[in-house]
XYZ file of C-alpha atoms in Angstrom:
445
model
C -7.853 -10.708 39.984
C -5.807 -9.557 37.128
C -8.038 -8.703 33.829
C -4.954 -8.899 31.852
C -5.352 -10.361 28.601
C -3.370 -13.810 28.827
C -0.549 -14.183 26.114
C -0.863 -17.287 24.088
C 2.563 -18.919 24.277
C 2.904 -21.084 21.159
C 3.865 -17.814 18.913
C 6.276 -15.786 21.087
C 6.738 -13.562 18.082
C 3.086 -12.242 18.192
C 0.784 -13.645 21.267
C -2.069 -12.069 19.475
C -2.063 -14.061 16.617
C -5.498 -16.119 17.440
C -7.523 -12.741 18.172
C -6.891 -11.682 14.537
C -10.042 -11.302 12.404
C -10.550 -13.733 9.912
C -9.835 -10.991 7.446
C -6.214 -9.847 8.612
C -5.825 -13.760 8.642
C -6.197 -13.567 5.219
C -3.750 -10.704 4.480
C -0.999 -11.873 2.041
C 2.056 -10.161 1.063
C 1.643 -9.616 -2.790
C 4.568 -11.573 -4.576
C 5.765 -7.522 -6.178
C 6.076 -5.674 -3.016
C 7.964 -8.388 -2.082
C 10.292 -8.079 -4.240
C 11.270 -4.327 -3.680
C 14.083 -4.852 -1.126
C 15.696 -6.742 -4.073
C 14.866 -4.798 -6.908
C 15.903 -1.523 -5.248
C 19.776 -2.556 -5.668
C 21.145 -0.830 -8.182
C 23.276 -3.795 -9.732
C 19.518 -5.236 -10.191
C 18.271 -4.619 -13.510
C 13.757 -4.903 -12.382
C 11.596 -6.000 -14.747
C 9.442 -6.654 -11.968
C 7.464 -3.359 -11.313
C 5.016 -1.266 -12.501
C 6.252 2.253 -11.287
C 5.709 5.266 -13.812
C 8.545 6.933 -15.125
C 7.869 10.688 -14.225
C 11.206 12.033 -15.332
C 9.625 14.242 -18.098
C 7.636 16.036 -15.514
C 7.986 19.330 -15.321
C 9.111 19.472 -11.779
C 10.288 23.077 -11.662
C 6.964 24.700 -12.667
C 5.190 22.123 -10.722
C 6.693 23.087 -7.588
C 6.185 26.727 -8.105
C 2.615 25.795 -9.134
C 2.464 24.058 -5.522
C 4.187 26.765 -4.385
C 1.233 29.529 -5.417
C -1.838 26.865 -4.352
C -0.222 27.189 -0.523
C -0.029 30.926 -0.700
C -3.386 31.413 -2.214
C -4.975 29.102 -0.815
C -3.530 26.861 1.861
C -5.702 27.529 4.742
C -8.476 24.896 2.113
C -5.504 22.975 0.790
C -4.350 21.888 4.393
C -8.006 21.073 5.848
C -10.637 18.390 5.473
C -12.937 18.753 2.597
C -15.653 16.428 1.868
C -16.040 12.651 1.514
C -17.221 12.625 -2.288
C -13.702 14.694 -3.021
C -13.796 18.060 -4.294
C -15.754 19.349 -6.981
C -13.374 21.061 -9.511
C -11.005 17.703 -9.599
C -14.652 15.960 -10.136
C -15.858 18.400 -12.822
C -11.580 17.334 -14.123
C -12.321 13.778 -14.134
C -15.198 13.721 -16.108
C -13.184 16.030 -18.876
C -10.751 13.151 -18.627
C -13.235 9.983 -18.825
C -14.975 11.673 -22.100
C -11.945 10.929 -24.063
C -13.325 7.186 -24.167
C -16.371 7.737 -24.612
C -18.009 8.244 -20.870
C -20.866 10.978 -20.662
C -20.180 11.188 -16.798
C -22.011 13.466 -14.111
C -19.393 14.595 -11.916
C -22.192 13.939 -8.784
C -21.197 10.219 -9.997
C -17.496 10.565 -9.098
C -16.178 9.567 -5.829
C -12.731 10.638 -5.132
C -10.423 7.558 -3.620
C -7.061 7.339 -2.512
C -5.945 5.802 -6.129
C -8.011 3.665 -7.411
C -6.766 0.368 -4.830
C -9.288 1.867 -2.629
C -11.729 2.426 -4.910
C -11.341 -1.438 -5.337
C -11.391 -1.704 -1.854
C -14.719 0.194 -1.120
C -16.474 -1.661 -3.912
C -15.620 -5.239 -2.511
C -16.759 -3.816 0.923
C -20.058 -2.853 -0.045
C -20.795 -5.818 -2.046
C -18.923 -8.754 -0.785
C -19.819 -11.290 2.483
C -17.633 -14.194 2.498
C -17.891 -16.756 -0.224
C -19.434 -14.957 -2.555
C -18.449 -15.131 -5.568
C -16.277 -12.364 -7.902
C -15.309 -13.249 -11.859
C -12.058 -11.869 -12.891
C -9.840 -12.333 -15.777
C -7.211 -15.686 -15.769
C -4.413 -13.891 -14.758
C -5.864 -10.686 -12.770
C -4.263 -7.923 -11.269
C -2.286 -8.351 -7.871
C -3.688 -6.183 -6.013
C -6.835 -6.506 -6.580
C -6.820 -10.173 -5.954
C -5.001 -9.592 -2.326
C -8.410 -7.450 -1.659
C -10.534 -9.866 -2.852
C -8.903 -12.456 -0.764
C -8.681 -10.597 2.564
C -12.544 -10.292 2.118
C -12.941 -13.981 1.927
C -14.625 -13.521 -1.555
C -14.343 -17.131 -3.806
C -12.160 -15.838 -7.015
C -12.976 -17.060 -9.764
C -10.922 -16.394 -13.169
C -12.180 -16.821 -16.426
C -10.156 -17.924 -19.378
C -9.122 -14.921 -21.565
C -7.334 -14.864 -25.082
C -5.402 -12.068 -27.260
C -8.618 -10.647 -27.647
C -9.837 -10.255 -24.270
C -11.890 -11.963 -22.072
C -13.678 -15.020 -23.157
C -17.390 -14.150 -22.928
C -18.645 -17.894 -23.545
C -15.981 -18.768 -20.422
C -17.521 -15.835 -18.249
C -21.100 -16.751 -19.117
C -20.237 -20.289 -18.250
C -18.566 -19.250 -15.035
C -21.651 -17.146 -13.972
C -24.085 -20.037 -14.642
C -22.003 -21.814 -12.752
C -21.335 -20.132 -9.293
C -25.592 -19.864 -9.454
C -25.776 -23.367 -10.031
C -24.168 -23.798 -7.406
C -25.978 -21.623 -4.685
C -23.255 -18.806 -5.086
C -23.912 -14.956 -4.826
C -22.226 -13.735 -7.945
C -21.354 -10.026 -7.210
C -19.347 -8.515 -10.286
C -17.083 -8.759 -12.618
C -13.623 -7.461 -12.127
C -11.857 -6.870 -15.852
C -8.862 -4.481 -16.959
C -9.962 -3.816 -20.705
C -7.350 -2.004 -21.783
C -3.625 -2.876 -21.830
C -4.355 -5.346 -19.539
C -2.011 -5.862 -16.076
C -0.196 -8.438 -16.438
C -1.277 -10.306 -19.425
C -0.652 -6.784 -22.073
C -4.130 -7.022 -24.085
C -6.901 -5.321 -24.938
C -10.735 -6.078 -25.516
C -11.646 -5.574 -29.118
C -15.221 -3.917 -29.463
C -16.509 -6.994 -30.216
C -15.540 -8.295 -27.390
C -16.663 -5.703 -25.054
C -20.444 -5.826 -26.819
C -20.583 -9.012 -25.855
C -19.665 -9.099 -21.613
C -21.741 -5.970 -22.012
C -24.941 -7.975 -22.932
C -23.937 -11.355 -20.948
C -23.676 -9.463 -17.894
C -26.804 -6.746 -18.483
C -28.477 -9.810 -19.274
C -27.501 -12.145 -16.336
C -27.771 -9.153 -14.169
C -24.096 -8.832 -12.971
C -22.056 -5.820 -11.960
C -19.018 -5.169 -14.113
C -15.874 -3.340 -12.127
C -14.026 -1.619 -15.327
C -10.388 -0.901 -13.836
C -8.882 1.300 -16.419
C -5.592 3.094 -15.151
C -4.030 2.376 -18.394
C -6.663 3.609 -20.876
C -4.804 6.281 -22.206
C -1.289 5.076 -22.556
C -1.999 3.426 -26.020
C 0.438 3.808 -28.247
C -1.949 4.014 -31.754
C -5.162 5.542 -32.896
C -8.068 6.693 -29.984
C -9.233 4.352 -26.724
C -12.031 2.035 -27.267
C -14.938 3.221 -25.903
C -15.062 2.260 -22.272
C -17.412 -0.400 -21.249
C -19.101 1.911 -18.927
C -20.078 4.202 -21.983
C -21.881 1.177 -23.020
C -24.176 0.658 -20.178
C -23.942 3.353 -17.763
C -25.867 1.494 -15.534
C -24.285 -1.631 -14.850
C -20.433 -0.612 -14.487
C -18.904 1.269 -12.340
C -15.713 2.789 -13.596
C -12.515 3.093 -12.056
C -9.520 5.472 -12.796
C -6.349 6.866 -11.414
C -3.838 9.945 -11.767
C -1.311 7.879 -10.925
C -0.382 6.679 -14.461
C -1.396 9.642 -16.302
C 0.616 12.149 -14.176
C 1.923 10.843 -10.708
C 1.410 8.617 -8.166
C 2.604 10.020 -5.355
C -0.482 12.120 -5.171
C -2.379 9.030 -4.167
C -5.747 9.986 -6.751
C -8.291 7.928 -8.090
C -11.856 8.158 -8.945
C -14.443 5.868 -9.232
C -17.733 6.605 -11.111
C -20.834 4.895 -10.394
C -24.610 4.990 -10.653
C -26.196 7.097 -8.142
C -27.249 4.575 -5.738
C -23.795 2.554 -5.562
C -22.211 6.512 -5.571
C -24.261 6.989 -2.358
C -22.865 3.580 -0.396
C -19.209 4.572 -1.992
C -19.568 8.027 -0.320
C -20.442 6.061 3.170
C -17.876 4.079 2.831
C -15.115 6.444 2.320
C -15.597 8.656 4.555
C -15.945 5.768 7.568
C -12.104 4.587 5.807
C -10.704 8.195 5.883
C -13.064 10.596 6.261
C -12.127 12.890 3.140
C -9.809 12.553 0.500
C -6.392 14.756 0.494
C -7.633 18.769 -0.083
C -3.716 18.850 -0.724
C -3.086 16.091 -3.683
C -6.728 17.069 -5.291
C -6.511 20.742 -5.296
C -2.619 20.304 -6.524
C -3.695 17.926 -9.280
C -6.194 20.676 -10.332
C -4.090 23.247 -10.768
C -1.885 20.847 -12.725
C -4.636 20.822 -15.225
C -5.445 24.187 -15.366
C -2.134 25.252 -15.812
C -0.453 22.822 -17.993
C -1.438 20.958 -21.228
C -1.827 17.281 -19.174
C -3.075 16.378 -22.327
C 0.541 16.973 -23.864
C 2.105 15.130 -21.238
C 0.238 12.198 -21.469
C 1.099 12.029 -25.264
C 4.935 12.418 -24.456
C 4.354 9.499 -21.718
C 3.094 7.358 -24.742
C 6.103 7.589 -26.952
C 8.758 6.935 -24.211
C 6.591 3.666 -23.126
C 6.613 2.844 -27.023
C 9.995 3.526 -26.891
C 10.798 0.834 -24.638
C 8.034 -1.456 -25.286
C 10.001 -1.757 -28.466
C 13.007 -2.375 -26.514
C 11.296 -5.157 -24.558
C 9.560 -6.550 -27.480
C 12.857 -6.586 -29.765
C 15.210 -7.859 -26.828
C 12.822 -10.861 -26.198
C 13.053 -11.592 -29.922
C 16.798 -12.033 -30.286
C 17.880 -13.293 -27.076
C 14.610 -15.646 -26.112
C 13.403 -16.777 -29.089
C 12.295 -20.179 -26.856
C 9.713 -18.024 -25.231
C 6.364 -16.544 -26.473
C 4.851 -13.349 -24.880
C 2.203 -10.964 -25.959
C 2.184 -7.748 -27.571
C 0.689 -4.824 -25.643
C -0.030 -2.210 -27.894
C 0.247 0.264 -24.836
C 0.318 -0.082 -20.997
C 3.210 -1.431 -18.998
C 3.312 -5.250 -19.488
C 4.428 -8.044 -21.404
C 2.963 -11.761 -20.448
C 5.992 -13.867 -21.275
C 5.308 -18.248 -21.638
C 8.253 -20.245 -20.292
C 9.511 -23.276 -22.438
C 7.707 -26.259 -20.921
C 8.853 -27.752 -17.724
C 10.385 -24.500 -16.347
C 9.038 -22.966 -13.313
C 9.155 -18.882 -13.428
C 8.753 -18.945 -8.927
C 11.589 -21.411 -8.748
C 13.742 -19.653 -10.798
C 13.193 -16.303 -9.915
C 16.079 -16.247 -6.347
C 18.913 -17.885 -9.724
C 17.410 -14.755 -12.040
C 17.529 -12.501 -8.520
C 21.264 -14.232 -8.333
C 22.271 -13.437 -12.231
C 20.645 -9.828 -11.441
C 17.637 -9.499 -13.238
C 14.345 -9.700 -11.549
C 10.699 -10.166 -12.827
C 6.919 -10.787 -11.419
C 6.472 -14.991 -11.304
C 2.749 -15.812 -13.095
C 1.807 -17.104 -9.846
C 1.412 -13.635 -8.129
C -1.837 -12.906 -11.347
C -4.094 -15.900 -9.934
C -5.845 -16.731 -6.934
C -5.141 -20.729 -6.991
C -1.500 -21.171 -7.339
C -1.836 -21.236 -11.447
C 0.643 -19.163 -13.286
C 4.465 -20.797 -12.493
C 4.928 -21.558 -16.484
C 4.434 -17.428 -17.308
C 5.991 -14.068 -15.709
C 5.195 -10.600 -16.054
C 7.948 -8.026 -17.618
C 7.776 -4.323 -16.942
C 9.401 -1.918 -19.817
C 7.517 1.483 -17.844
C 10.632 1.943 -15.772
C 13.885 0.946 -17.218
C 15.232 3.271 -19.903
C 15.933 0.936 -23.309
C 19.481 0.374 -22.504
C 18.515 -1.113 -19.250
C 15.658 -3.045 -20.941
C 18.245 -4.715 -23.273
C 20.502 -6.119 -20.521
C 18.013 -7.070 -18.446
C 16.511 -9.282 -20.575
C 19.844 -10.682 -22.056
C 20.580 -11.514 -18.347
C 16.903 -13.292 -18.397
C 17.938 -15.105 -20.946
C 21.034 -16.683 -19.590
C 18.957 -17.985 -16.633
C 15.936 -19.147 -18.481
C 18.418 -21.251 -21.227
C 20.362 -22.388 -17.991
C 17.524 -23.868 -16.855
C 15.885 -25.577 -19.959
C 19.227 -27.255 -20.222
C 18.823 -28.985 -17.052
C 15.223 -29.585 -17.960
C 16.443 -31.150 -21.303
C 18.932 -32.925 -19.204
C 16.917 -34.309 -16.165
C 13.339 -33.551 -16.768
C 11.552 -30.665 -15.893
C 8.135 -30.040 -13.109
C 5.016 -30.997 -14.663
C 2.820 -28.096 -14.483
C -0.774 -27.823 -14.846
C -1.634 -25.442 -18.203
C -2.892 -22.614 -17.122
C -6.764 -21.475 -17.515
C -6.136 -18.266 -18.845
C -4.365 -16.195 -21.866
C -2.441 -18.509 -23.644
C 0.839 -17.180 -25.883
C 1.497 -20.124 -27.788
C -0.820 -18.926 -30.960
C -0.831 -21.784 -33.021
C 0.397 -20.803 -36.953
C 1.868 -17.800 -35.623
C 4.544 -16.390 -35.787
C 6.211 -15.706 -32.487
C 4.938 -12.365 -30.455
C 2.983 -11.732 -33.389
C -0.740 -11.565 -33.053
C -3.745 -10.396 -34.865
C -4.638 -6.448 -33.979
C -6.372 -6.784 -31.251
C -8.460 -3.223 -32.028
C -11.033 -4.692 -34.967
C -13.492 -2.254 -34.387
C-alpha cells in the first residue's frame, strides 16, 4: 500500500492547501508590497512607499570601511555570534536610545532582524489566539499582518492630532475584560506616526503611561521614526517613563540603511530573557556581518551628522508634499507631520481611495488606500502619501496627477452619487474651525 500523501483535487494550483496551519491561513499580502510591481515603473510617480532615501550616504568610505572590517576581521564578521546580538552594536544602541530620554542597560537589548521581527517575537511570546492587542485607528501595516497571522483580535482605538485617545484606550481595555478577553499590550507609534503623520504630546503620553501601569497592560513603543523630526529635541520616549512596562522597539533602517536588516528591541529583563529564546529558535543569531558593519559605521563616521542631513531633505519635501496638496487639492484635508515619512490625506465624501487607486495607477500616480492601516476593512475615505522617496520635483507632479483623478471622481460623485462609507474610528482631518492642514503644535510640552 502506497503511504503517499493523497492530493486534494478541488485546488489543482496547490493540493496542500487544507494541511496549512491556521496561521499561514491567515497570511495576507499587505496592500504596499503589493503595489511594488506597479510602483517600480519609472513613468509611475509612488507616493505609496516608505523606502529611505540613502543617496547622501557616503557610499565610497562606507565600502572601504566594509572593506577594512573583512580584512581585519572577517573570520568574526562571516560566523555566528550570539542570539542577544553583539555587544558593541548593544553598548551603540543604548548611546542612540539616550537621545530620548531612555537610561537603557545594553543586557536589555536584543538584536532583531529590523524591528518587524522584533514585532514578531513579541506577539509570539505573548499572543494565543483571540486575545486581544490595542493599537492605534489606523496602525501600521505590517504590524497588523503579524498580528493577524497570529489570530490575535485587533482592536484600534480612536486617535486625534494629538495622539492616541487615552479615554478611547481605557475604554477599549475595560472592554475586551468585560468581555472575558486576555488583553496583552498595547501597540502605538508615538512619534511621527505611520500612516496617520502625528505625534503624542507629553501630555498625552503621561496619560497611556498611567492608564496602562494602572490597568496593568504592556505597551509595545515602535519608534523607527523618533529621530527624523524636523524641530527642537524628541519627546521623551514612553519607555523612559516606565521602564518597566514598555518594551521599546527601534531600527537602523531609517536612521542609516535598511538593507542591513537591524533592529533592537529593549525590554525588562524577564521579557529580554523569552526575546532571547525566541530569536535564536527563528534564526539562531543575528547577522555578525550587518552588526559589526553598522558598528564601525558609528565609530568611524559622525551618524549623528547624517541623521541631521536626513532631516532637512525629508523637510525639504515634506514641504513639497504639504504645499502641493494645498494648491492642487484644496478639497482634501491631511495632517501635518512635523517629521517622519507620512501624510494622512481625507477624501471628499463619497470617494473611495481602494476603488480609485487602478484610475490613479492608470493616470500614473500611486498611493497606500486607508484600508491597508486597519484590521476591519475601515479606512477607504483616507490614503497614505509618502514624501521620503521622491525628490520635490517628483513630489509636485505626483500629486498634481492625484489631483486630476481625485476631482475626476468627485465629479461623478457630484453627478451620480457617491458609496456611502462608514466614518472611520480613528484620526480624523476634518478639524472643525480650522484652517485646512493646519493644526495646533502637536509638541505642548
Amino acid at each position: 500500500m502506497s503511504s503517499q500523501r493523497p492530493l486534494n483535487q478541488g485546488n489543482r494550483r496547490d493540493p496542500w492547501w487544507n494541511t496549512y496551519s491556521d496561521r499561514a491561513q491567515n497570511l495576507r499580502e499587505s496592500e504596499v508590497r503589493s503595489l511594488f510591481s506597479v510602483v517600480s515603473r519609472p513613468e509611475v510617480v509612488s507616493l505609496a512607499g516608505g523606502m529611505p532615501n540613502i543617496k547622501d550616504l557616503p557610499l565610497d568610505k562606507l565600502a572601504d570601511s566594509v572593506a577594512e572590517l573583512v580584512r581585519q576581521h572577517g573570520a568574526q564578521a562571516l560566523q555566528y555570534g550570539q542570539g542577544r546580538g553583539w555587544d558593541p552594536i548593544r553598548r551603540d544602541v543604548c548611546e542612540i536610545m539616550a537621545k530620548e530620554g531612555i537610561d537603557g542597560d545594553y543586557e536589555n537589548v536584543v538584536i532583531t532582524t529590523g524591528s518587524q521581527q522584533a514585532v514578531d517575537l513579541i506577539t509570539q511570546i505573548f499572543v494565543n489566539p483571540g486575545d486581544v492587542i490595542l493599537c492605534e485607528a489606523p496602525s501600521y501595516v505590517g504590524s497588523l499582518g503579524i498580528f493577524g497571522a497570529y489570530q490575535a483580535d485587533i482592536r484600534h482605538v480612536a486617535m486625534d492630532h494629538d495622539g492616541l485617545l487615552p479615554d478611547a484606550l481605557e475604554a477599549a481595555i475595560k472592554q475586551a475584560r468585560a468581555e472575558g478577553k486576555a488583553v496583552k499590550f498595547l501597540y502605538t507609534i508615538p512619534n511621527f506616526h505611520n500612516p496617520a503623520g502625528v505625534t503624542q504630546t507629553m501630555e498625552r503620553r503621561r496619560a497611556i503611561i498611567e492608564i496602562c501601569d494602572r490597568l496593568q497592560v504592556l505597551i509595545v513603543e515602535d519608534n523607527p521614526y523618533g529621530l527624523l523630526g524636523f524641530s527642537g529635541d524628541p519627546l521623551p520616549a514612553l519607555q523612559s517613563l516606565n521602564p518597566e512596562g514598555v518594551v521599546y522597539l527601534g531600527s537602523f533602517s531609517k536612521m542609516f540603511a535598511p538593507g542591513y536588516r537591524v533592529g533592537w528591541a529593549l525590554a525588562p529583563h524577564a521579557i529580554r530573557d523569552k526575546l532571547v529564546l525566541a530569536n535564536e529558535s527563528a534564526v539562531l543569531s543575528p547577522s555578525m556581518m550587518s552588526q559589526m558593519t553598522i558598528h564601525a559605521y558609528m565609530q568611524e563616521f559622525d551618524w549623528f551628522a547624517q541623521v541631521q542631513t536626513y532631516r532637512g531633505m525629508y523637510q525639504e519635501r515634506r514641504d513639497a508634499m504639504l504645499e502641493s496638496l494645498e494648491q492642487y487639492l484644496p478639497i482634501c484635508e491631511w495632517t501635518k507631520p512635523s517629521g517622519g515619512f507620512y501624510t494622512w490625506v481625507k477624501l471628499p465624501a463619497g470617494l473611495d481611495a481602494k476603488d480609485m487607486l487602478p484610475r490613479a495607477v492608470t493616470g500614473l500616480v500611486a498611493y497606500v488606500s486607508g484600508t491597508a492601516f486597519y484590521a476591519d476593512g475601515q479606512g477607504r475615505d483616507h490614503l497614505r502619501l509618502s514624501y521620503c522617496f521622491p525628490p520635490p520635483d517628483e513630489i509636485r507632479e505626483g500629486v498634481r496627477r492625484l489631483a486630476e483623478v481625485v476631482n475626476r471622481e468627485k465629479e461623478l460623485v457630484d453627478l451620480f452619487g457617491g458609496v456611502e462609507l462608514t466614518p472611520v474610528q480613528g484620526l480624523k482631518v476634518d478639524a472643525p474651525d480650522a484652517p485646512r492642514s493646519q493644526y495646533p503644535a502637536q509638541d505642548k510640552d
